[in-house]
mmCIF file of C-alpha atoms in Angstrom:
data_model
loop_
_atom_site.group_PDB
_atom_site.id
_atom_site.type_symbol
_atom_site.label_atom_id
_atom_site.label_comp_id
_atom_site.label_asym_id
_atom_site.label_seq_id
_atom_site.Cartn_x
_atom_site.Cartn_y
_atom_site.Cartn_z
ATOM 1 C CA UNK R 889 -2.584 16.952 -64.459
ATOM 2 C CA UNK R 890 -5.585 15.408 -65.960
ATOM 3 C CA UNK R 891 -6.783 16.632 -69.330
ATOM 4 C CA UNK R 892 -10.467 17.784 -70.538
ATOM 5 C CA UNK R 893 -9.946 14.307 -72.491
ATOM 6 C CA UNK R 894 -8.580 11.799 -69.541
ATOM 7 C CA UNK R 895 -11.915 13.213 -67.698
ATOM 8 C CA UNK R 896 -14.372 12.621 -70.631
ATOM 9 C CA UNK R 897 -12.853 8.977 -70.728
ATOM 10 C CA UNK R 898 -13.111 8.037 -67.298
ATOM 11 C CA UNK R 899 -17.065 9.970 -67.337
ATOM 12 C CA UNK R 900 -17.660 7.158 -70.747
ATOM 13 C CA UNK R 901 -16.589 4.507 -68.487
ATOM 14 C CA UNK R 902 -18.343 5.088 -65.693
ATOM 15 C CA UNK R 903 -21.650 5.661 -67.712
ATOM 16 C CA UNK R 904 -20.677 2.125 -69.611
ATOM 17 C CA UNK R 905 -20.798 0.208 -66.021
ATOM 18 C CA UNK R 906 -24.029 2.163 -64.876
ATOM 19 C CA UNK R 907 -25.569 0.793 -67.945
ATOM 20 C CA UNK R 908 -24.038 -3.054 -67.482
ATOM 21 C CA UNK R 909 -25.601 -2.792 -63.981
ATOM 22 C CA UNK R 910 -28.990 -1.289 -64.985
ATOM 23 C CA UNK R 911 -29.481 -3.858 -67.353
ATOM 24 C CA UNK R 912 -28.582 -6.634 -65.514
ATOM 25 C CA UNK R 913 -30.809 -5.265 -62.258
ATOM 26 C CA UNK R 914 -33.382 -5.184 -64.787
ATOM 27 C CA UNK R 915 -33.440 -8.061 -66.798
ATOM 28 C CA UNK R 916 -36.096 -10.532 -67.305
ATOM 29 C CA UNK R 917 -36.666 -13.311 -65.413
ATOM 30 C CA UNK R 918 -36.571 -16.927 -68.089
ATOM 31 C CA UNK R 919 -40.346 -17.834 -68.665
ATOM 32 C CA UNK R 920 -42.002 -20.428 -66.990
ATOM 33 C CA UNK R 921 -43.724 -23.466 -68.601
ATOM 34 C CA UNK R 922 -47.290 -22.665 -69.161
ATOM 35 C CA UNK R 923 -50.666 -24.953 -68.950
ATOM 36 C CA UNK R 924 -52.108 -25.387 -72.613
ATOM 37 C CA UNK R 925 -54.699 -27.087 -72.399
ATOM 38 C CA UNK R 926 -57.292 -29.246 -69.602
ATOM 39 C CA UNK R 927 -59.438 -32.146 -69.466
ATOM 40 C CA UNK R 928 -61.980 -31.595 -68.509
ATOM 41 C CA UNK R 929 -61.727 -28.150 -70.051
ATOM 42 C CA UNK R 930 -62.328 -24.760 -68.139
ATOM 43 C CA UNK R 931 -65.502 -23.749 -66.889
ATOM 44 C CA UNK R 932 -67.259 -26.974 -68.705
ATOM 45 C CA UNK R 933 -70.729 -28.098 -68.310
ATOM 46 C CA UNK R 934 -70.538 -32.162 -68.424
ATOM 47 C CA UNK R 935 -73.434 -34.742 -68.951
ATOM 48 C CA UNK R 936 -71.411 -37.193 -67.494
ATOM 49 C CA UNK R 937 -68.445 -36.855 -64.577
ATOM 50 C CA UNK R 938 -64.931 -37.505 -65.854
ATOM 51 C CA UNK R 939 -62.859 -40.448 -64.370
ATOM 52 C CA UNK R 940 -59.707 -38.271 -64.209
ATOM 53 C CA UNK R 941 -57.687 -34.708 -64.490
ATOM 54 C CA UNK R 942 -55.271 -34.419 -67.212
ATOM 55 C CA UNK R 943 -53.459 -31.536 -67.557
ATOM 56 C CA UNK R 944 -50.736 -30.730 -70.466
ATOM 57 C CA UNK R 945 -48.593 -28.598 -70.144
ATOM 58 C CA UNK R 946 -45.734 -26.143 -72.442
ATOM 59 C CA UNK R 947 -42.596 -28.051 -71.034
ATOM 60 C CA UNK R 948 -42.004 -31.256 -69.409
ATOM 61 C CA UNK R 949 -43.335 -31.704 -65.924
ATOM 62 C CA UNK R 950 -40.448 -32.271 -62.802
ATOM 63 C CA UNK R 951 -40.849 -35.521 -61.289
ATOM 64 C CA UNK R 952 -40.958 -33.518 -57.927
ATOM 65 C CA UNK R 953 -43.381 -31.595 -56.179
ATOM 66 C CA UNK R 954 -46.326 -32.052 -58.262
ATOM 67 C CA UNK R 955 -49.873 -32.295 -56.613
ATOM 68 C CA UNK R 956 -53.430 -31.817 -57.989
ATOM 69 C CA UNK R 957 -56.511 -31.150 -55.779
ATOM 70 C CA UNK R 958 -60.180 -31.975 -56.795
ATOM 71 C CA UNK R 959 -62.686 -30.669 -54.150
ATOM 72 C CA UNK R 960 -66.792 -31.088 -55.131
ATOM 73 C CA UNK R 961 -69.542 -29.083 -54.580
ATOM 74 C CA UNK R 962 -69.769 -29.412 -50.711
ATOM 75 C CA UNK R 963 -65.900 -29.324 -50.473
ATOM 76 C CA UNK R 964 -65.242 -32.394 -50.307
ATOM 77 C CA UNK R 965 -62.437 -33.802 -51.655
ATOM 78 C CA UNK R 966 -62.580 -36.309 -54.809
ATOM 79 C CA UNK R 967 -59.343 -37.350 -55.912
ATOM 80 C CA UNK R 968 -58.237 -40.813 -55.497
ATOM 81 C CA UNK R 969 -55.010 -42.983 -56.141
ATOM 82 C CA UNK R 970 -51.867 -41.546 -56.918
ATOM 83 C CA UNK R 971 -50.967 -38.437 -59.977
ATOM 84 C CA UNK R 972 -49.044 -40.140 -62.810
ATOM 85 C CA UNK R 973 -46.562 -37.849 -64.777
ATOM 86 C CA UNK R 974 -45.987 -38.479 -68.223
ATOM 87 C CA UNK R 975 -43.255 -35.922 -69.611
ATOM 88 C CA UNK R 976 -45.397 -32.955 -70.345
ATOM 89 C CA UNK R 977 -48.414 -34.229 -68.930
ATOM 90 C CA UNK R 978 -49.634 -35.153 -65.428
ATOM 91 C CA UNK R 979 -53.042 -37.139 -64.828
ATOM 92 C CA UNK R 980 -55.003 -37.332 -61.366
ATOM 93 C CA UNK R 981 -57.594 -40.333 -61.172
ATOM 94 C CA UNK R 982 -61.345 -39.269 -59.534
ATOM 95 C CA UNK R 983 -63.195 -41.413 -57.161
ATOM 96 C CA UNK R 984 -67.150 -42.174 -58.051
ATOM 97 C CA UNK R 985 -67.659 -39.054 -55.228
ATOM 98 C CA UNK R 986 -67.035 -37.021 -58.139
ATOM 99 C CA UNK R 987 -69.825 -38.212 -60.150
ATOM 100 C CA UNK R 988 -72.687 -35.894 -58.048
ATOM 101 C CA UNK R 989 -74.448 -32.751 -60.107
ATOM 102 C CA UNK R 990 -72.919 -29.463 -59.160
ATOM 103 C CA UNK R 991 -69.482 -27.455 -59.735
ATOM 104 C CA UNK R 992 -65.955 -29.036 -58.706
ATOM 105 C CA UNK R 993 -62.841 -26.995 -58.282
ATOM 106 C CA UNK R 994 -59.551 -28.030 -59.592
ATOM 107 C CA UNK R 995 -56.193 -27.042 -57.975
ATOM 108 C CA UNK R 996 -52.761 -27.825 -59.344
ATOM 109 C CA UNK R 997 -49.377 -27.206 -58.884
ATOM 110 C CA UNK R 998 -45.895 -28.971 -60.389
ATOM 111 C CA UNK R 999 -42.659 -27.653 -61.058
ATOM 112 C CA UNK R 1000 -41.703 -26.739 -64.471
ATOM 113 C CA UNK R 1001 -38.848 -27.597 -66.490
ATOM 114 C CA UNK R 1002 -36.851 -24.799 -65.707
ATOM 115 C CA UNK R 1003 -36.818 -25.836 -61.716
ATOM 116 C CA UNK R 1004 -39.294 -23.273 -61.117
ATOM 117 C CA UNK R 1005 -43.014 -24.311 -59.004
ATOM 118 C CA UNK R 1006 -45.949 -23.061 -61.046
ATOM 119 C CA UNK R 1007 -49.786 -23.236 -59.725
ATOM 120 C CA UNK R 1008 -53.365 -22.210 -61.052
ATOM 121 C CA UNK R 1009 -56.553 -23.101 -60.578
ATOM 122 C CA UNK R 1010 -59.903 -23.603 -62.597
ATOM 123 C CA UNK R 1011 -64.076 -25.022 -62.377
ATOM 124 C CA UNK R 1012 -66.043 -27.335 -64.181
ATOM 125 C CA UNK R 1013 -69.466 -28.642 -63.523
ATOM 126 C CA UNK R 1014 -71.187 -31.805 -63.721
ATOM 127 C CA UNK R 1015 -74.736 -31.464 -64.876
ATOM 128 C CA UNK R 1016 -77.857 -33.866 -65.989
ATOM 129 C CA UNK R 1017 -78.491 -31.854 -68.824
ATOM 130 C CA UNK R 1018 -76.545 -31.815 -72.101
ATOM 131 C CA UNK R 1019 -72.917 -31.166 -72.241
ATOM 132 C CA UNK R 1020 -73.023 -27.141 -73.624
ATOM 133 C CA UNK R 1021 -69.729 -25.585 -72.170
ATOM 134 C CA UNK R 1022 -69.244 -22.125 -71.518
ATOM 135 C CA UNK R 1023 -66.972 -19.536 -73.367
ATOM 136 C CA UNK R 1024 -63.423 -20.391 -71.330
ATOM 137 C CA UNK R 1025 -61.555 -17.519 -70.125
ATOM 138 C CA UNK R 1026 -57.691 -18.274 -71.107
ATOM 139 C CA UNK R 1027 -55.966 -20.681 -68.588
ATOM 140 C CA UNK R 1028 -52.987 -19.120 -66.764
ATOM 141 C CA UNK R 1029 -49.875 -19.946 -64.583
ATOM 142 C CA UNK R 1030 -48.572 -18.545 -61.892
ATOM 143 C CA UNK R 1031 -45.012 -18.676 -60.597
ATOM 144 C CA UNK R 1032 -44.724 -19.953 -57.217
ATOM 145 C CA UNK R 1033 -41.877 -19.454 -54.398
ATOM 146 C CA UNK R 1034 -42.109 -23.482 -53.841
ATOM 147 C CA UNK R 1035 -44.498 -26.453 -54.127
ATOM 148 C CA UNK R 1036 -47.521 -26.789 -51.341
ATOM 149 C CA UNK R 1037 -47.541 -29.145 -48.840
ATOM 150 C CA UNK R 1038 -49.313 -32.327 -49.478
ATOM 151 C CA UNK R 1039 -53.152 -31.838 -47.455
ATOM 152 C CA UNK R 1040 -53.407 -28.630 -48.798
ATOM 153 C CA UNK R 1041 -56.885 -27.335 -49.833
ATOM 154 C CA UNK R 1042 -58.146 -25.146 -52.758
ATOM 155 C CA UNK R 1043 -58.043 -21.822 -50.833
ATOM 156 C CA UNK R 1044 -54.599 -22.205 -49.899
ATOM 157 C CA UNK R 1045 -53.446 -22.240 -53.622
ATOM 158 C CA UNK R 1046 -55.484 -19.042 -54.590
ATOM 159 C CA UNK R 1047 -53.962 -17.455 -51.465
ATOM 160 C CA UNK R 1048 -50.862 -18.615 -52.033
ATOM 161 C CA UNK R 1049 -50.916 -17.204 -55.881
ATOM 162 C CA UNK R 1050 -52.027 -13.758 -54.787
ATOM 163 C CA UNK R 1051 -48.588 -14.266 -52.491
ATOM 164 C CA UNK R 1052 -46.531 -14.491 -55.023
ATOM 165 C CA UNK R 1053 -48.215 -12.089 -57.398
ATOM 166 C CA UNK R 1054 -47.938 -9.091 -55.274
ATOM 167 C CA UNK R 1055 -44.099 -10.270 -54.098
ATOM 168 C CA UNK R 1056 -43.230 -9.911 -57.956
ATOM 169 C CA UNK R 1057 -44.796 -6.636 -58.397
ATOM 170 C CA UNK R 1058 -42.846 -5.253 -55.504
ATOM 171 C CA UNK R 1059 -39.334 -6.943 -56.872
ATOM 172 C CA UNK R 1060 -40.557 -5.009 -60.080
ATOM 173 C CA UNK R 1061 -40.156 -1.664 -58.665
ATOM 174 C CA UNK R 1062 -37.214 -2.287 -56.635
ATOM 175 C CA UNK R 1063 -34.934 -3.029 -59.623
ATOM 176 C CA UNK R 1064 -36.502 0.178 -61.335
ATOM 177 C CA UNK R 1065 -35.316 1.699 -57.813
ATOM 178 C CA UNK R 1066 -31.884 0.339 -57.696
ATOM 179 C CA UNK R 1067 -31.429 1.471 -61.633
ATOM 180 C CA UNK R 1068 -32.493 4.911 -60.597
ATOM 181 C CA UNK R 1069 -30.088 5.103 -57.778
ATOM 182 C CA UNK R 1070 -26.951 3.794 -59.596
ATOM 183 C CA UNK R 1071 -27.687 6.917 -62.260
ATOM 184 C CA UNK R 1072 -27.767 9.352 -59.892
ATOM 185 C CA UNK R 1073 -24.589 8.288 -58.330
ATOM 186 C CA UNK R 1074 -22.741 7.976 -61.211
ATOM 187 C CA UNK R 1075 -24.044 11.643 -63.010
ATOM 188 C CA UNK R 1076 -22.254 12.792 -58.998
ATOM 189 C CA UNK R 1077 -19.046 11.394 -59.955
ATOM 190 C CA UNK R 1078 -18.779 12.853 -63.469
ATOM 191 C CA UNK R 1079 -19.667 16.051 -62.003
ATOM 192 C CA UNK R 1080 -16.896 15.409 -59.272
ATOM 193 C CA UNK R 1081 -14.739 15.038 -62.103
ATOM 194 C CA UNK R 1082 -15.128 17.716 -64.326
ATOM 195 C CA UNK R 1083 -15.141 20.328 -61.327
ATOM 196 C CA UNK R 1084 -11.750 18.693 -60.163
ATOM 197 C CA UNK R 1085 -10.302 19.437 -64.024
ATOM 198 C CA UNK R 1086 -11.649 22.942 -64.041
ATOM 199 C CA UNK R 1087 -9.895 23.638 -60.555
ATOM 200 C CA UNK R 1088 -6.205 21.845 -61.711
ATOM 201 C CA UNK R 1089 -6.686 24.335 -64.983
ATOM 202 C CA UNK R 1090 -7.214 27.060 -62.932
ATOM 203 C CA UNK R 1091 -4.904 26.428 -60.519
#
């Protein structure tokens, strides 16, 4: 006959797993690498139009999957020749279409050096006046489910960002779900338990 003791033992263990699983449901994901710095640099105002993007980044770049998009002000694109990766930096030359006045948009996306895609986007402007840049908002990265096609345009990345944005918030609340759940279930069988005792001592 099981004993007040042999019941509080097996009610330990079964809280011990719960709290393995929870934990493990719940764990972090590893970070991603991170952009730290531009060239040019976020929301700049330049005299003169640059002859290339260069990009630098936390972590050292995947040779695979790595694309950056330059599009001007009438949405045309002005890239030209192919990106060059250089460990933790990748460089995209510019054609001379990128030399008119007005704002150009610059979308990027390479896979970091823990295998995982990462994309983000940012604006600078090429003006005839002098080269005063505006307060820059802090650059961020944005995990990706895997790299874009090669063609695709600068709407496609900020869609496909929101994408993945809204996918992690949702795997967010199913692990808090699936914690929940395994809780519940285990607080049933330790009740199980202890009424089972109480009827053997009765009985």
């Amino acid at each position: 006959m099981p004993t007040t003791t042999s019941v509080l033992r097996r009610a330990a263990a079964t809280l011990s797993a719960v709290g393995a699983l929870t934990a493990l449901g719940l764990a972090p994901a590893a970070a991603h690498d991170e952009v730290l710095s531009t060239s040019p640099e976020q929301n700049a105002v330049l005299e003169t139009a640059p002859e290339q993007i260069k990009l630098s980044y936390s972590g050292e770049i995947m040779d695979i999957g790595h694309q950056v998009l330059v599009t001007g002000p009438e949405g045309q694109s002005v890239t030209e020749g192919p990106l060059e990766r250089n460990g933790s930096q990748v460089i995209q030359p510019l054609a001379e279409t990128g030399s008119e006045e007005g704002t150009y948009q610059v979308v990027w996306r390479v896979v970091s050096s823990d295998g995982h895609p990462i994309e983000g986007t940012y604006s600078y402007e090429v003006s005839g006046g002098t080269d005063t840049p505006n307060p820059a908002p802090s650059l961020s990265s944005t995990p990706s489910e895997a790299p874009a096609g090669e063609g695709a345009d600068s709407s496609d990345g900020s869609a496909q960002a929101q994408e993945v944005a809204d996918q992690e918030n949702s795997g967010g609340l199913s692990g808090w779900a699936v914690g929940a759940t395994v809780v519940v279930l285990a607080l049933v069988v330790i009740g199980f338990l202890g009424l089972m005792s109480r009827r053997r001592r009765n009985s």
